[in-house]
Amino acid sequence: MKQNLSQRTSLVEALTHIIGWGIVFGFPFFMMSRSGFNITWSSYLRHGCIVPLSFLIIFYLNYCLLIPRYLFSNHVKTYLVLNLVCILIIALGSHFWQEFSIAYNDIPRPNRRPDSPPKWMFFLRDVFSMVLTVGLSAAIRMSRRWAANEAARREAEQQRTEAELKNLRSQLNPHFLLNTLNNIYALIAFDADKAQQAVQELSRLLRHVLYDNQQNFVPLDKEMDFIRNYIALMRIRLSSNVTVETHFDIRPESRTEIAPFIFISLIENAFKHGISPTEPSYIRIRFSQTGNRVSCEITNSYHPKSPADKSGSGIGLEQVRRRLELSYPGRYTWQQGVDPSGKEYRSLLTIECENPPHSELSKQKNLI
């Protein structure tokens, strides 16, 4: 795709140069009907094309050689001196060629009017025009260089962002597995059957972790299936005094895609801080979709862990915020905090998703 874009850009640039110089060289013919004079191809080749040809030479001498070699290398003085020499040589050569052509072909010189400007004025006019041509060449070349640098900067920024996202996902997998294994370890002590069931549930989740997590975005329905399985795994070790309510208002077969594991740390946080071994506890999880807007609302009783509890390091929520900034800059809102009573924690994350092209979606589904 990048190669095709580069080829199209080069083609447009070449056509622009051809059309531009075609207008410059064809200008005498365009003026024939307006000024009333006639011009033949013979006279045009002897006289009319000399000045445009000198402009073309000085333009591409700068465009292809002097600007890349000297101006872009910060040798400004050398660049200016070389341009001055080239302009004087080309202007003098053009002037003497026209004088020689007139004398060689015995062309009668028109009678000079007393108020006609001296010849050196025409020479200065040509020099000034060539200076403007040099400026135009430099402006076009520098704008092209700026566009190339800007494209390279954007590509480097995109690669850096993708590398950081990949690094965050690689950190998230061990974090997710650590919390899950801690839960299974706790089950083994008092219910071996539930522990075996938890291992089976974990094996189902690992497929999502190993395959879907390698994509930048996954179908929303697949991510919801993963979250349902994860909640089912968490339910296994809960006591009877804990109530877990879930509601998934997500359109089936939706083309909407979401960054994988973007919600899992919020749910982990709810199970970590929302459950008390002695007091009644609750966790309410609700997912909804309106158009391309996906919302995750989690409300749970708040039972903060003691400093001695090492079941989690707190890295999950920090990663969520960083991934949101990288994947959805300016397209998400996240409200979270404990209510004034200190008994309930609420997190509301809303993301404005973008639908990928149909071909890209099909490709990712095939990979999954």
Tab-separated table of C-alpha atoms in Angstrom:
chain	number	residue	atom	x	y	z
A	1	MET	CA	0.000	0.000	0.000
A	2	LYS	CA	2.806	2.381	0.887
A	3	GLN	CA	4.538	1.518	-2.377
A	4	ASN	CA	1.371	2.245	-4.382
A	5	LEU	CA	0.942	5.560	-2.573
A	6	SER	CA	4.548	6.493	-3.322
A	7	GLN	CA	4.086	5.610	-6.988
A	8	ARG	CA	0.930	7.727	-7.219
A	9	THR	CA	2.706	10.645	-5.556
A	10	SER	CA	5.639	10.387	-7.989
A	11	LEU	CA	3.238	10.222	-10.958
A	12	VAL	CA	1.345	13.316	-9.809
A	13	GLU	CA	4.623	15.175	-9.263
A	14	ALA	CA	5.897	14.235	-12.746
A	15	LEU	CA	2.619	15.315	-14.377
A	16	THR	CA	2.756	18.612	-12.489
A	17	HIS	CA	6.269	19.315	-13.782
A	18	ILE	CA	5.304	18.401	-17.364
A	19	ILE	CA	2.193	20.571	-17.349
A	20	GLY	CA	4.012	23.487	-15.701
A	21	TRP	CA	6.880	23.530	-18.149
A	22	GLY	CA	4.500	22.913	-21.050
A	23	ILE	CA	2.733	26.160	-20.151
A	24	VAL	CA	6.050	28.032	-19.851
A	25	PHE	CA	7.357	26.812	-23.228
A	26	GLY	CA	3.987	27.240	-24.939
A	27	PHE	CA	3.426	30.774	-23.663
A	28	PRO	CA	4.481	32.482	-26.947
A	29	PHE	CA	1.896	30.417	-28.846
A	30	PHE	CA	-0.788	31.265	-26.308
A	31	MET	CA	-0.100	34.969	-26.820
A	32	MET	CA	-0.273	34.876	-30.632
A	33	SER	CA	-4.007	35.478	-30.891
A	34	ARG	CA	-3.990	38.245	-28.271
A	35	SER	CA	-0.989	40.264	-29.478
A	36	GLY	CA	-1.580	39.854	-33.204
A	37	PHE	CA	1.943	38.665	-34.101
A	38	ASN	CA	2.775	35.356	-35.753
A	39	ILE	CA	5.582	33.028	-34.786
A	40	THR	CA	7.023	30.138	-36.766
A	41	TRP	CA	8.593	26.993	-35.390
A	42	SER	CA	11.915	28.009	-36.913
A	43	SER	CA	11.993	31.379	-35.204
A	44	TYR	CA	10.675	29.843	-31.992
A	45	LEU	CA	13.511	27.284	-31.887
A	46	ARG	CA	16.088	29.995	-32.618
A	47	HIS	CA	14.786	32.627	-30.192
A	48	GLY	CA	11.536	31.865	-28.394
A	49	CYS	CA	12.639	28.804	-26.443
A	50	ILE	CA	15.995	30.168	-25.240
A	51	VAL	CA	14.689	31.978	-22.166
A	52	PRO	CA	12.341	29.136	-21.025
A	53	LEU	CA	15.166	26.665	-21.617
A	54	SER	CA	17.486	28.719	-19.404
A	55	PHE	CA	14.803	28.737	-16.685
A	56	LEU	CA	14.430	24.962	-16.990
A	57	ILE	CA	18.198	24.423	-16.703
A	58	ILE	CA	18.587	26.603	-13.611
A	59	PHE	CA	15.461	25.085	-12.026
A	60	TYR	CA	16.541	21.446	-12.312
A	61	LEU	CA	20.178	22.254	-11.625
A	62	ASN	CA	18.955	23.434	-8.231
A	63	TYR	CA	16.209	20.872	-7.805
A	64	CYS	CA	18.350	17.807	-8.509
A	65	LEU	CA	21.881	18.878	-7.547
A	66	LEU	CA	22.557	22.114	-5.699
A	67	ILE	CA	19.722	22.034	-3.169
A	68	PRO	CA	20.179	18.402	-1.995
A	69	ARG	CA	23.982	18.592	-1.998
A	70	TYR	CA	24.601	22.047	-0.529
A	71	LEU	CA	21.458	23.712	0.863
A	72	PHE	CA	20.249	20.606	2.723
A	73	SER	CA	23.800	20.088	4.027
A	74	ASN	CA	23.836	23.604	5.546
A	75	HIS	CA	26.446	24.873	3.049
A	76	VAL	CA	24.397	27.982	2.359
A	77	LYS	CA	27.269	30.237	1.257
A	78	THR	CA	28.535	27.673	-1.246
A	79	TYR	CA	24.974	27.213	-2.489
A	80	LEU	CA	24.497	30.967	-3.051
A	81	VAL	CA	27.863	31.408	-4.764
A	82	LEU	CA	27.279	28.477	-7.111
A	83	ASN	CA	23.831	29.790	-7.973
A	84	LEU	CA	25.208	33.244	-8.717
A	85	VAL	CA	27.854	31.795	-11.013
A	86	CYS	CA	25.369	29.525	-12.789
A	87	ILE	CA	22.862	32.346	-13.285
A	88	LEU	CA	25.484	34.682	-14.755
A	89	ILE	CA	26.840	31.963	-17.075
A	90	ILE	CA	23.373	30.905	-18.282
A	91	ALA	CA	22.158	34.498	-18.678
A	92	LEU	CA	25.278	35.524	-20.645
A	93	GLY	CA	25.063	32.360	-22.738
A	94	SER	CA	21.422	33.060	-23.545
A	95	HIS	CA	22.209	36.685	-24.448
A	96	PHE	CA	25.126	35.806	-26.731
A	97	TRP	CA	23.181	32.973	-28.368
A	98	GLN	CA	20.422	35.329	-29.371
A	99	GLU	CA	22.940	37.853	-30.710
A	100	PHE	CA	24.762	35.103	-32.610
A	101	SER	CA	21.530	33.683	-34.015
A	102	ILE	CA	20.471	37.072	-35.332
A	103	ALA	CA	23.865	37.739	-36.933
A	104	TYR	CA	24.265	34.205	-38.355
A	105	ASN	CA	20.855	34.125	-39.998
A	106	ASP	CA	21.132	37.728	-41.301
A	107	ILE	CA	17.956	38.721	-39.517
A	108	PRO	CA	17.372	42.484	-39.889
A	109	ARG	CA	17.388	44.247	-36.566
A	110	PRO	CA	14.380	46.435	-35.852
A	111	ASN	CA	14.969	50.162	-35.730
A	112	ARG	CA	15.742	51.157	-32.172
A	113	ARG	CA	13.428	53.754	-30.721
A	114	PRO	CA	15.004	56.559	-28.733
A	115	ASP	CA	12.959	55.685	-25.644
A	116	SER	CA	13.816	51.968	-25.788
A	117	PRO	CA	15.526	50.587	-22.660
A	118	PRO	CA	19.196	49.590	-22.989
A	119	LYS	CA	20.160	45.969	-23.570
A	120	TRP	CA	21.584	45.542	-20.109
A	121	MET	CA	18.072	46.079	-18.741
A	122	PHE	CA	16.896	42.946	-20.563
A	123	PHE	CA	19.929	41.126	-19.223
A	124	LEU	CA	19.033	42.127	-15.648
A	125	ARG	CA	15.440	41.114	-16.290
A	126	ASP	CA	16.572	37.611	-17.243
A	127	VAL	CA	18.888	37.414	-14.222
A	128	PHE	CA	16.068	38.466	-11.894
A	129	SER	CA	13.722	35.925	-13.478
A	130	MET	CA	16.313	33.201	-12.907
A	131	VAL	CA	16.667	34.243	-9.273
A	132	LEU	CA	12.903	33.814	-8.906
A	133	THR	CA	13.208	30.414	-10.602
A	134	VAL	CA	15.862	29.397	-8.062
A	135	GLY	CA	13.561	30.502	-5.234
A	136	LEU	CA	10.679	28.513	-6.714
A	137	SER	CA	12.865	25.428	-7.067
A	138	ALA	CA	14.047	25.734	-3.465
A	139	ALA	CA	10.495	26.232	-2.180
A	140	ILE	CA	9.188	23.161	-4.006
A	141	ARG	CA	12.171	21.016	-2.998
A	142	MET	CA	11.987	22.079	0.642
A	143	SER	CA	8.220	21.532	0.818
A	144	ARG	CA	8.762	18.060	-0.618
A	145	ARG	CA	11.470	17.387	1.961
A	146	TRP	CA	9.222	18.655	4.751
A	147	ALA	CA	6.406	16.368	3.579
A	148	ALA	CA	8.796	13.382	3.493
A	149	ASN	CA	10.131	14.191	6.979
A	150	GLU	CA	6.611	14.618	8.306
A	151	ALA	CA	5.559	11.271	6.838
A	152	ALA	CA	8.641	9.621	8.349
A	153	ARG	CA	7.894	11.249	11.716
A	154	ARG	CA	4.291	10.017	11.667
A	155	GLU	CA	5.410	6.520	10.727
A	156	ALA	CA	8.022	6.509	13.510
A	157	GLU	CA	5.404	7.754	15.981
A	158	GLN	CA	2.988	5.034	14.877
A	159	GLN	CA	5.678	2.367	15.228
A	160	ARG	CA	6.590	3.694	18.680
A	161	THR	CA	2.923	3.633	19.723
A	162	GLU	CA	2.457	0.099	18.425
A	163	ALA	CA	5.621	-1.034	20.205
A	164	GLU	CA	4.437	0.532	23.467
A	165	LEU	CA	1.007	-1.076	23.109
A	166	LYS	CA	2.645	-4.434	22.453
A	167	ASN	CA	4.808	-3.971	25.531
A	168	LEU	CA	1.737	-3.090	27.624
A	169	ARG	CA	-0.081	-6.200	26.392
A	170	SER	CA	2.934	-8.383	27.159
A	171	GLN	CA	2.905	-6.998	30.707
A	172	LEU	CA	-0.838	-7.453	31.015
A	173	ASN	CA	-0.816	-11.180	30.206
A	174	PRO	CA	1.397	-12.159	33.179
A	175	HIS	CA	-0.598	-9.771	35.386
A	176	PHE	CA	-3.879	-11.389	34.339
A	177	LEU	CA	-2.493	-14.926	34.735
A	178	LEU	CA	-0.996	-14.105	38.138
A	179	ASN	CA	-4.360	-12.969	39.518
A	180	THR	CA	-6.136	-15.995	38.024
A	181	LEU	CA	-3.578	-18.466	39.404
A	182	ASN	CA	-3.880	-16.839	42.832
A	183	ASN	CA	-7.611	-17.514	42.696
A	184	ILE	CA	-7.069	-21.155	41.702
A	185	TYR	CA	-4.479	-21.562	44.447
A	186	ALA	CA	-7.009	-20.310	46.971
A	187	LEU	CA	-9.584	-22.810	45.692
A	188	ILE	CA	-7.263	-25.820	46.014
A	189	ALA	CA	-7.127	-25.400	49.786
A	190	PHE	CA	-10.864	-25.906	50.373
A	191	ASP	CA	-12.489	-27.223	47.164
A	192	ALA	CA	-10.414	-29.357	44.789
A	193	ASP	CA	-13.367	-29.941	42.433
A	194	LYS	CA	-13.882	-26.224	41.948
A	195	ALA	CA	-10.166	-25.810	41.433
A	196	GLN	CA	-10.272	-28.376	38.603
A	197	GLN	CA	-13.229	-26.572	37.068
A	198	ALA	CA	-11.311	-23.313	37.346
A	199	VAL	CA	-8.365	-24.829	35.485
A	200	GLN	CA	-10.728	-25.836	32.674
A	201	GLU	CA	-12.157	-22.334	32.526
A	202	LEU	CA	-8.653	-20.921	32.476
A	203	SER	CA	-7.700	-23.106	29.495
A	204	ARG	CA	-10.605	-21.583	27.554
A	205	LEU	CA	-9.400	-18.095	28.361
A	206	LEU	CA	-5.848	-18.832	27.315
A	207	ARG	CA	-6.902	-19.185	23.684
A	208	HIS	CA	-8.124	-15.602	23.749
A	209	VAL	CA	-4.962	-14.507	25.521
A	210	LEU	CA	-2.625	-16.286	23.089
A	211	TYR	CA	-4.333	-15.463	19.793
A	212	ASP	CA	-6.770	-12.536	20.039
A	213	ASN	CA	-4.399	-10.457	22.164
A	214	GLN	CA	-1.909	-10.359	19.270
A	215	GLN	CA	-4.276	-8.096	17.304
A	216	ASN	CA	-4.527	-4.367	17.884
A	217	PHE	CA	-8.318	-4.672	17.779
A	218	VAL	CA	-10.686	-7.626	18.087
A	219	PRO	CA	-14.437	-8.028	17.431
A	220	LEU	CA	-16.481	-6.734	20.325
A	221	ASP	CA	-18.558	-9.929	20.618
A	222	LYS	CA	-15.400	-12.046	21.046
A	223	GLU	CA	-14.139	-9.734	23.778
A	224	MET	CA	-17.517	-10.010	25.526
A	225	ASP	CA	-17.302	-13.834	25.356
A	226	PHE	CA	-13.887	-13.638	27.001
A	227	ILE	CA	-15.232	-11.377	29.756
A	228	ARG	CA	-18.189	-13.727	30.384
A	229	ASN	CA	-15.795	-16.658	30.738
A	230	TYR	CA	-13.561	-14.669	33.053
A	231	ILE	CA	-16.494	-13.663	35.284
A	232	ALA	CA	-17.606	-17.304	35.366
A	233	LEU	CA	-14.111	-18.251	36.513
A	234	MET	CA	-14.207	-15.629	39.260
A	235	ARG	CA	-17.643	-16.797	40.453
A	236	ILE	CA	-16.314	-20.265	41.279
A	237	ARG	CA	-14.452	-19.176	44.392
A	238	LEU	CA	-17.086	-16.715	45.683
A	239	SER	CA	-18.994	-17.373	48.880
A	240	SER	CA	-22.752	-17.130	49.250
A	241	ASN	CA	-22.615	-13.608	50.708
A	242	VAL	CA	-21.329	-12.172	47.406
A	243	THR	CA	-23.750	-11.146	44.678
A	244	VAL	CA	-22.511	-10.760	41.110
A	245	GLU	CA	-24.873	-9.217	38.546
A	246	THR	CA	-24.012	-8.895	34.864
A	247	HIS	CA	-25.831	-7.315	31.954
A	248	PHE	CA	-24.563	-7.359	28.368
A	249	ASP	CA	-26.477	-5.052	26.041
A	250	ILE	CA	-24.193	-5.611	23.030
A	251	ARG	CA	-25.481	-6.034	19.483
A	252	PRO	CA	-24.831	-9.540	18.115
A	253	GLU	CA	-22.608	-9.758	15.025
A	254	SER	CA	-21.528	-6.157	15.529
A	255	ARG	CA	-18.731	-4.896	13.275
A	256	THR	CA	-17.476	-2.746	16.129
A	257	GLU	CA	-13.958	-3.603	17.263
A	258	ILE	CA	-12.261	-2.948	20.577
A	259	ALA	CA	-8.734	-3.085	21.950
A	260	PRO	CA	-8.299	-6.491	23.645
A	261	PHE	CA	-8.125	-6.652	27.447
A	262	ILE	CA	-9.101	-2.992	27.760
A	263	PHE	CA	-11.850	-3.838	30.328
A	264	ILE	CA	-10.377	-6.839	32.123
A	265	SER	CA	-8.346	-4.840	34.658
A	266	LEU	CA	-11.496	-2.937	35.687
A	267	ILE	CA	-13.238	-6.242	36.405
A	268	GLU	CA	-10.190	-7.578	38.234
A	269	ASN	CA	-10.195	-4.449	40.357
A	270	ALA	CA	-13.857	-4.983	41.231
A	271	PHE	CA	-13.235	-8.561	42.387
A	272	LYS	CA	-10.148	-7.482	44.320
A	273	HIS	CA	-11.684	-4.554	46.240
A	274	GLY	CA	-15.391	-5.406	46.085
A	275	ILE	CA	-15.423	-8.653	48.047
A	276	SER	CA	-15.230	-9.111	51.808
A	277	PRO	CA	-14.824	-12.545	53.437
A	278	THR	CA	-17.100	-11.530	56.309
A	279	GLU	CA	-19.486	-8.828	55.068
A	280	PRO	CA	-22.164	-8.975	52.355
A	281	SER	CA	-20.684	-7.785	49.069
A	282	TYR	CA	-21.845	-7.114	45.546
A	283	ILE	CA	-20.458	-6.509	42.068
A	284	ARG	CA	-22.588	-5.140	39.225
A	285	ILE	CA	-21.134	-5.205	35.718
A	286	ARG	CA	-22.949	-3.691	32.761
A	287	PHE	CA	-21.837	-3.408	29.139
A	288	SER	CA	-23.876	-1.430	26.619
A	289	GLN	CA	-23.497	-0.266	23.040
A	290	THR	CA	-25.076	2.688	21.275
A	291	GLY	CA	-23.859	3.013	17.697
A	292	ASN	CA	-20.084	2.926	17.937
A	293	ARG	CA	-20.102	3.992	21.590
A	294	VAL	CA	-19.278	1.181	24.011
A	295	SER	CA	-19.753	1.688	27.754
A	296	CYS	CA	-18.549	-0.379	30.678
A	297	GLU	CA	-20.120	0.447	34.049
A	298	ILE	CA	-18.916	-1.400	37.132
A	299	THR	CA	-20.292	-0.797	40.621
A	300	ASN	CA	-19.091	-2.750	43.620
A	301	SER	CA	-19.018	-2.623	47.384
A	302	TYR	CA	-15.755	-1.126	48.503
A	303	HIS	CA	-13.528	-3.207	50.783
A	304	PRO	CA	-9.952	-1.966	50.266
A	305	LYS	CA	-7.190	-4.471	50.877
A	306	SER	CA	-4.717	-4.085	53.670
A	307	PRO	CA	-1.130	-3.027	52.845
A	308	ALA	CA	0.026	-6.550	53.691
A	309	ASP	CA	-2.106	-8.025	50.884
A	310	LYS	CA	0.188	-8.836	47.943
A	311	SER	CA	-2.529	-10.198	45.635
A	312	GLY	CA	-2.001	-7.350	43.193
A	313	SER	CA	0.500	-4.620	42.446
A	314	GLY	CA	-1.919	-1.996	41.063
A	315	ILE	CA	-0.307	-2.056	37.639
A	316	GLY	CA	-3.578	-2.982	35.906
A	317	LEU	CA	-5.397	0.366	36.121
A	318	GLU	CA	-2.269	2.294	35.186
A	319	GLN	CA	-1.963	0.167	32.061
A	320	VAL	CA	-5.623	0.728	31.209
A	321	ARG	CA	-5.190	4.488	31.299
A	322	ARG	CA	-2.027	4.372	29.200
A	323	ARG	CA	-3.584	2.049	26.624
A	324	LEU	CA	-6.634	4.309	26.403
A	325	GLU	CA	-4.395	7.295	25.689
A	326	LEU	CA	-2.575	5.381	22.949
A	327	SER	CA	-5.526	3.576	21.351
A	328	TYR	CA	-8.334	6.105	21.834
A	329	PRO	CA	-6.809	9.597	22.232
A	330	GLY	CA	-9.620	12.095	22.747
A	331	ARG	CA	-12.252	9.380	22.171
A	332	TYR	CA	-12.906	8.080	25.661
A	333	THR	CA	-14.165	9.201	29.057
A	334	TRP	CA	-13.403	7.423	32.301
A	335	GLN	CA	-15.055	8.349	35.574
A	336	GLN	CA	-14.048	6.396	38.657
A	337	GLY	CA	-13.937	6.778	42.407
A	338	VAL	CA	-15.448	5.952	45.779
A	339	ASP	CA	-18.756	7.567	46.761
A	340	PRO	CA	-18.867	10.019	49.708
A	341	SER	CA	-19.932	7.258	52.090
A	342	GLY	CA	-16.786	5.284	51.302
A	343	LYS	CA	-18.845	2.112	50.838
A	344	GLU	CA	-19.224	1.914	47.067
A	345	TYR	CA	-16.813	2.196	44.148
A	346	ARG	CA	-18.030	3.081	40.664
A	347	SER	CA	-16.180	3.021	37.331
A	348	LEU	CA	-17.745	4.202	34.072
A	349	LEU	CA	-15.638	3.892	30.914
A	350	THR	CA	-17.076	5.014	27.567
A	351	ILE	CA	-15.163	4.539	24.315
A	352	GLU	CA	-15.941	5.898	20.863
A	353	CYS	CA	-14.909	3.055	18.585
A	354	GLU	CA	-14.287	3.118	14.861
A	355	ASN	CA	-15.523	0.513	12.410
A	356	PRO	CA	-12.671	-0.919	10.322
A	357	PRO	CA	-13.024	-1.496	6.561
A	358	HIS	CA	-14.908	-4.709	5.757
A	359	SER	CA	-11.843	-6.328	4.186
A	360	GLU	CA	-9.716	-5.613	7.243
A	361	LEU	CA	-12.392	-7.010	9.549
A	362	SER	CA	-12.666	-10.193	7.511
A	363	LYS	CA	-8.885	-10.593	7.519
A	364	GLN	CA	-8.677	-10.259	11.301
A	365	LYS	CA	-11.554	-12.705	11.810
A	366	ASN	CA	-9.785	-15.222	9.605
A	367	LEU	CA	-6.645	-14.831	11.671
A	368	ILE	CA	-8.617	-15.392	14.848
